[in-house]
Tab-separated table of C-alpha atoms in Angstrom:
chain	number	residue	atom	x	y	z
A	1	UNK	CA	52.146	92.301	40.295
A	2	UNK	CA	50.411	93.735	43.628
A	3	UNK	CA	50.253	90.979	46.304
A	4	UNK	CA	48.337	91.508	49.587
A	5	UNK	CA	47.050	89.298	52.352
A	6	UNK	CA	43.451	90.179	53.140
A	7	UNK	CA	40.093	88.922	54.469
A	8	UNK	CA	38.529	90.538	51.372
A	9	UNK	CA	37.620	94.243	51.633
A	10	UNK	CA	41.174	95.582	51.322
A	11	UNK	CA	41.639	93.050	48.545
A	12	UNK	CA	38.785	94.272	46.521
A	13	UNK	CA	39.809	97.952	46.624
A	14	UNK	CA	43.446	96.802	45.240
A	15	UNK	CA	42.205	94.598	42.561
A	16	UNK	CA	39.822	97.634	41.392
A	17	UNK	CA	42.666	100.051	41.622
A	18	UNK	CA	45.231	97.838	40.028
A	19	UNK	CA	42.826	97.229	36.901
A	20	UNK	CA	42.436	100.877	36.654
A	21	UNK	CA	46.502	101.560	36.913
A	22	UNK	CA	47.445	98.482	34.551
A	23	UNK	CA	48.564	96.249	37.272
A	24	UNK	CA	47.492	92.540	38.419
A	25	UNK	CA	46.512	91.839	41.935
A	26	UNK	CA	47.319	88.652	43.735
A	27	UNK	CA	45.171	88.050	46.767
A	28	UNK	CA	45.860	85.797	49.854
A	29	UNK	CA	43.008	85.061	51.852
A	30	UNK	CA	41.833	82.656	54.362
A	31	UNK	CA	39.495	79.933	53.023
A	32	UNK	CA	37.051	80.175	55.663
A	33	UNK	CA	36.071	83.872	54.519
A	34	UNK	CA	32.619	84.129	52.838
A	35	UNK	CA	32.810	83.077	49.339
A	36	UNK	CA	31.096	86.134	48.021
A	37	UNK	CA	34.434	88.243	48.463
A	38	UNK	CA	36.757	85.734	46.382
A	39	UNK	CA	34.263	85.647	43.598
A	40	UNK	CA	34.214	89.211	43.425
A	41	UNK	CA	37.778	89.393	43.351
A	42	UNK	CA	37.951	86.958	40.572
A	43	UNK	CA	35.409	89.012	38.587
A	44	UNK	CA	37.704	92.093	39.026
A	45	UNK	CA	40.567	89.961	37.392
A	46	UNK	CA	42.562	89.119	40.589
A	47	UNK	CA	44.271	85.949	41.131
A	48	UNK	CA	43.000	84.503	44.607
A	49	UNK	CA	44.795	82.129	46.471
A	50	UNK	CA	42.720	80.708	49.632
A	51	UNK	CA	44.907	79.145	52.308
A	52	UNK	CA	44.100	77.637	55.478
A	53	UNK	CA	43.771	79.854	58.535
A	54	UNK	CA	47.015	79.924	60.720
A	55	UNK	CA	48.757	82.199	63.301
A	56	UNK	CA	50.824	85.111	62.134
A	57	UNK	CA	53.836	82.731	63.281
A	58	UNK	CA	53.174	80.291	60.567
A	59	UNK	CA	54.780	81.041	57.267
A	60	UNK	CA	51.510	79.827	55.428
A	61	UNK	CA	49.413	82.358	57.230
A	62	UNK	CA	47.521	84.646	54.432
A	63	UNK	CA	49.676	87.741	55.057
A	64	UNK	CA	52.824	85.677	55.293
A	65	UNK	CA	51.947	83.842	52.092
A	66	UNK	CA	51.457	87.052	50.329
A	67	UNK	CA	54.778	88.498	51.506
A	68	UNK	CA	56.459	85.377	50.237
A	69	UNK	CA	54.697	85.508	46.994
A	70	UNK	CA	55.735	88.808	46.242
A	71	UNK	CA	59.584	88.115	47.017
A	72	UNK	CA	59.144	84.814	44.786
A	73	UNK	CA	58.246	87.094	41.832
A	74	UNK	CA	60.961	89.561	42.224
A	75	UNK	CA	63.824	86.848	42.800
A	76	UNK	CA	62.716	84.642	39.834
A	77	UNK	CA	64.742	86.031	36.709
A	78	UNK	CA	62.149	83.899	34.547
A	79	UNK	CA	59.287	86.202	35.529
A	80	UNK	CA	58.729	89.786	34.200
A	81	UNK	CA	58.251	92.596	36.466
A	82	UNK	CA	58.712	92.496	40.385
A	83	UNK	CA	56.161	91.814	43.216
A	84	UNK	CA	54.907	94.429	45.360
A	85	UNK	CA	53.674	93.348	48.620
A	86	UNK	CA	51.246	96.203	50.007
A	87	UNK	CA	51.315	95.099	53.649
A	88	UNK	CA	48.073	96.895	54.838
A	89	UNK	CA	48.673	95.887	58.515
A	90	UNK	CA	52.255	97.317	58.742
A	91	UNK	CA	52.129	99.879	56.064
A	92	UNK	CA	51.684	103.215	57.808
A	93	UNK	CA	50.103	104.649	54.614
A	94	UNK	CA	47.074	103.049	55.917
A	95	UNK	CA	46.415	105.221	59.199
A	96	UNK	CA	47.905	108.404	57.132
A	97	UNK	CA	44.966	108.110	54.554
A	98	UNK	CA	42.521	108.144	57.349
A	99	UNK	CA	44.392	110.981	58.971
A	100	UNK	CA	44.227	112.844	55.495
A	101	UNK	CA	40.749	111.645	54.556
A	102	UNK	CA	38.369	109.992	56.832
A	103	UNK	CA	39.133	112.191	59.920
A	104	UNK	CA	38.819	115.333	58.057
A	105	UNK	CA	35.801	114.123	56.361
A	106	UNK	CA	34.088	113.386	60.071
A	107	UNK	CA	35.191	116.874	61.205
A	108	UNK	CA	33.342	118.717	58.471
A	109	UNK	CA	30.280	116.608	58.692
A	110	UNK	CA	29.812	117.118	62.367
A	111	UNK	CA	30.981	120.714	62.153
A	112	UNK	CA	33.545	119.636	64.608
A	113	UNK	CA	30.833	118.507	67.295
A	114	UNK	CA	31.729	114.897	68.025
A	115	UNK	CA	31.803	113.287	71.457
A	116	UNK	CA	32.892	109.776	70.609
A	117	UNK	CA	34.319	107.885	67.805
A	118	UNK	CA	33.738	104.145	67.724
A	119	UNK	CA	35.377	101.634	65.518
A	120	UNK	CA	36.597	98.169	65.327
A	121	UNK	CA	40.261	97.332	64.266
A	122	UNK	CA	41.403	94.995	61.431
A	123	UNK	CA	44.713	96.703	60.625
A	124	UNK	CA	43.990	99.399	63.039
A	125	UNK	CA	44.533	102.238	60.368
A	126	UNK	CA	40.832	103.731	60.473
A	127	UNK	CA	40.744	104.014	64.505
A	128	UNK	CA	44.234	105.461	64.802
A	129	UNK	CA	44.056	107.807	61.591
A	130	UNK	CA	40.913	109.102	62.743
A	131	UNK	CA	42.209	109.452	66.499
A	132	UNK	CA	45.369	111.082	65.410
A	133	UNK	CA	43.318	113.577	63.484
A	134	UNK	CA	40.515	114.603	65.885
A	135	UNK	CA	41.846	114.237	69.170
A	136	UNK	CA	44.030	117.391	68.797
A	137	UNK	CA	41.263	119.443	67.891
A	138	UNK	CA	38.644	117.801	70.372
A	139	UNK	CA	40.556	116.854	73.563
A	140	UNK	CA	37.469	115.827	75.146
A	141	UNK	CA	36.846	113.092	72.547
A	142	UNK	CA	36.196	109.474	73.615
A	143	UNK	CA	37.918	107.030	71.214
A	144	UNK	CA	36.416	103.737	71.610
A	145	UNK	CA	37.419	100.301	70.075
A	146	UNK	CA	34.589	97.589	69.172
A	147	UNK	CA	35.985	94.191	69.242
A	148	UNK	CA	34.787	90.974	68.409
A	149	UNK	CA	35.226	87.381	70.350
A	150	UNK	CA	38.462	85.915	69.889
A	151	UNK	CA	40.403	89.130	69.450
A	152	UNK	CA	42.923	90.297	72.258
A	153	UNK	CA	42.730	93.845	71.497
A	154	UNK	CA	39.694	94.490	73.920
A	155	UNK	CA	42.217	93.366	76.832
A	156	UNK	CA	45.149	95.190	75.365
A	157	UNK	CA	43.301	98.276	75.450
A	158	UNK	CA	41.240	98.027	78.715
A	159	UNK	CA	44.156	96.322	80.713
A	160	UNK	CA	47.333	96.514	78.679
A	161	UNK	CA	47.530	92.867	78.309
A	162	UNK	CA	47.080	91.218	74.912
A	163	UNK	CA	44.811	88.037	76.009
A	164	UNK	CA	41.482	86.677	75.086
A	165	UNK	CA	39.697	84.292	77.167
A	166	UNK	CA	39.800	81.516	74.265
A	167	UNK	CA	43.692	81.619	74.623
A	168	UNK	CA	43.621	80.289	78.336
A	169	UNK	CA	45.198	76.937	79.084
A	170	UNK	CA	42.815	74.150	77.970
A	171	UNK	CA	40.867	75.928	75.354
A	172	UNK	CA	43.136	77.364	73.049
A	173	UNK	CA	43.013	75.697	69.588
A	174	UNK	CA	45.811	75.602	67.079
A	175	UNK	CA	43.770	77.569	64.316
A	176	UNK	CA	41.346	79.694	66.230
A	177	UNK	CA	37.967	80.533	64.510
A	178	UNK	CA	36.237	82.239	67.275
A	179	UNK	CA	33.634	84.445	65.969
A	180	UNK	CA	31.413	84.739	62.732
A	181	UNK	CA	32.613	88.543	62.338
A	182	UNK	CA	35.127	89.101	59.369
A	183	UNK	CA	37.072	91.875	58.896
A	184	UNK	CA	38.165	93.254	62.627
A	185	UNK	CA	39.615	91.380	65.533
A	186	UNK	CA	43.324	90.423	65.838
A	187	UNK	CA	45.771	89.144	68.269
A	188	UNK	CA	48.772	91.417	67.719
A	189	UNK	CA	49.169	95.235	67.643
A	190	UNK	CA	50.095	96.396	64.243
A	191	UNK	CA	52.318	99.333	63.323
A	192	UNK	CA	48.869	101.025	62.132
A	193	UNK	CA	47.315	100.434	65.351
A	194	UNK	CA	50.221	101.254	67.515
A	195	UNK	CA	50.240	104.767	65.467
A	196	UNK	CA	47.072	105.772	67.646
A	197	UNK	CA	46.910	103.029	70.409
A	198	UNK	CA	47.607	105.652	73.271
A	199	UNK	CA	44.738	107.888	71.798
A	200	UNK	CA	42.243	105.141	72.457
A	201	UNK	CA	40.352	105.379	75.656
A	202	UNK	CA	38.230	102.473	75.890
A	203	UNK	CA	37.158	99.133	74.512
A	204	UNK	CA	33.686	97.492	74.074
A	205	UNK	CA	33.502	93.721	73.483
A	206	UNK	CA	30.635	92.616	71.026
A	207	UNK	CA	29.448	89.037	71.209
A	208	UNK	CA	28.376	87.085	67.661
A	209	UNK	CA	24.710	87.280	68.717
A	210	UNK	CA	24.872	90.763	69.279
A	211	UNK	CA	26.143	91.484	66.003
A	212	UNK	CA	23.475	89.260	64.468
A	213	UNK	CA	20.494	90.838	66.144
A	214	UNK	CA	22.111	94.478	65.101
A	215	UNK	CA	22.071	93.200	61.553
A	216	UNK	CA	18.343	92.412	61.741
A	217	UNK	CA	17.669	95.650	63.636
A	218	UNK	CA	19.168	97.876	61.209
A	219	UNK	CA	17.236	96.348	58.354
A	220	UNK	CA	13.881	96.601	60.064
A	221	UNK	CA	14.228	100.138	61.444
A	222	UNK	CA	16.609	101.700	59.011
A	223	UNK	CA	16.666	99.863	55.648
A	224	UNK	CA	20.530	99.428	56.158
A	225	UNK	CA	22.055	96.288	54.965
A	226	UNK	CA	25.651	95.827	56.279
A	227	UNK	CA	28.033	93.245	57.190
A	228	UNK	CA	29.328	91.736	60.298
A	229	UNK	CA	32.022	94.200	61.062
A	230	UNK	CA	29.613	97.280	60.842
A	231	UNK	CA	27.258	95.474	63.170
A	232	UNK	CA	29.920	95.121	65.656
A	233	UNK	CA	30.739	98.863	65.103
A	234	UNK	CA	26.975	99.770	65.761
A	235	UNK	CA	26.446	97.651	68.910
A	236	UNK	CA	29.457	99.462	70.389
A	237	UNK	CA	28.344	102.694	69.279
A	238	UNK	CA	24.947	102.026	70.973
A	239	UNK	CA	26.620	101.128	74.147
A	240	UNK	CA	28.914	104.212	74.035
A	241	UNK	CA	26.046	106.452	73.433
A	242	UNK	CA	23.953	105.124	76.351
A	243	UNK	CA	26.943	105.632	78.515
A	244	UNK	CA	27.518	109.014	77.466
A	245	UNK	CA	23.677	109.821	77.776
A	246	UNK	CA	21.381	112.137	75.673
A	247	UNK	CA	22.671	115.164	73.787
A	248	UNK	CA	25.903	113.423	72.748
A	249	UNK	CA	27.139	113.013	68.979
A	250	UNK	CA	28.563	109.456	68.452
A	251	UNK	CA	30.537	108.590	65.091
A	252	UNK	CA	31.097	105.296	63.824
A	253	UNK	CA	31.966	103.498	60.415
A	254	UNK	CA	29.541	101.092	58.473
A	255	UNK	CA	32.727	99.301	56.575
A	256	UNK	CA	31.258	96.666	54.897
A	257	UNK	CA	28.147	95.716	52.670
A	258	UNK	CA	25.985	92.925	53.459
A	259	UNK	CA	26.128	91.632	49.963
A	260	UNK	CA	29.635	90.428	50.790
A	261	UNK	CA	28.573	88.398	53.750
A	262	UNK	CA	25.485	86.425	52.544
A	263	UNK	CA	26.792	82.920	52.780
A	264	UNK	CA	28.232	83.043	56.091
A	265	UNK	CA	27.037	85.996	58.574
A	266	UNK	CA	23.698	86.754	56.765
A	267	UNK	CA	23.105	82.985	56.562
A	268	UNK	CA	23.101	82.949	60.315
A	269	UNK	CA	21.094	86.250	60.682
A	270	UNK	CA	18.307	84.506	58.475
A	271	UNK	CA	15.718	86.334	56.735
A	272	UNK	CA	14.249	89.546	57.974
A	273	UNK	CA	10.495	89.156	58.669
A	274	UNK	CA	7.996	92.034	58.010
A	275	UNK	CA	6.767	92.640	61.913
A	276	UNK	CA	9.798	94.990	62.746
A	277	UNK	CA	8.975	94.201	66.555
A	278	UNK	CA	12.608	93.955	67.593
A	279	UNK	CA	13.783	95.875	70.525
A	280	UNK	CA	17.247	97.559	70.814
A	281	UNK	CA	17.521	96.483	74.659
A	282	UNK	CA	17.244	93.009	73.104
A	283	UNK	CA	19.890	93.557	70.715
A	284	UNK	CA	22.158	94.748	73.482
A	285	UNK	CA	21.302	92.100	75.892
A	286	UNK	CA	21.847	88.954	73.266
A	287	UNK	CA	24.026	86.279	74.517
A	288	UNK	CA	25.931	83.561	72.464
């Protein structure tokens, strides 16, 4: 049995691979995530355990719960086989996969002409792996973190301090849910992010309304239907492109489909009308 704590996307990949390789997947995920994700996991044959959102120091936090479930199976003589905890946040096979795969793919598709790479960080594996591959080949490359509200990574990259305004005295909640964005943003530096942290040059904060507005813009203008993490990446990519000016190549990642976000993120976006009169400046200037 393969165990993982995930907000959805990694769990879906694991569930697919587990079935193909003859294993079972047990996925622990926060119960405030879009139901489409857990429903899809169940259709893929995974066991799904939804838990209350909690900080990483809490043993009932979804990652810690998956780790303990794996240990329970391994230590129980009445159960066959053993439990393996995939540990996507700290397992450095994560960033290495992007070093071996995503980074070279970007290099090939752009013929080595990239001025900036923009991505959010859930585990940090994507931005770290890509940065470690591209930076030695493109010393001028700007690596930019896209970060949603409630995450401390923006300030960690910009100022060297892991802090978010929602954590200041008088505002911090025991179980913070500060953004409608799922899949990126975190309040600790994982082993995967640390692998490339010094290669990240800048960070862009993206608020919920900007992400929601970008979701509509992408459908209206490009027919692209993506989830919240991708919208955050796109807002940060546009801001980065405008800062660099014309003639530069900016690469980002569309990492989640809108079909996995219908009940939460896209419920807030609403239906997209046919007028198509939205303005990109309005997207970037949107306020909560």
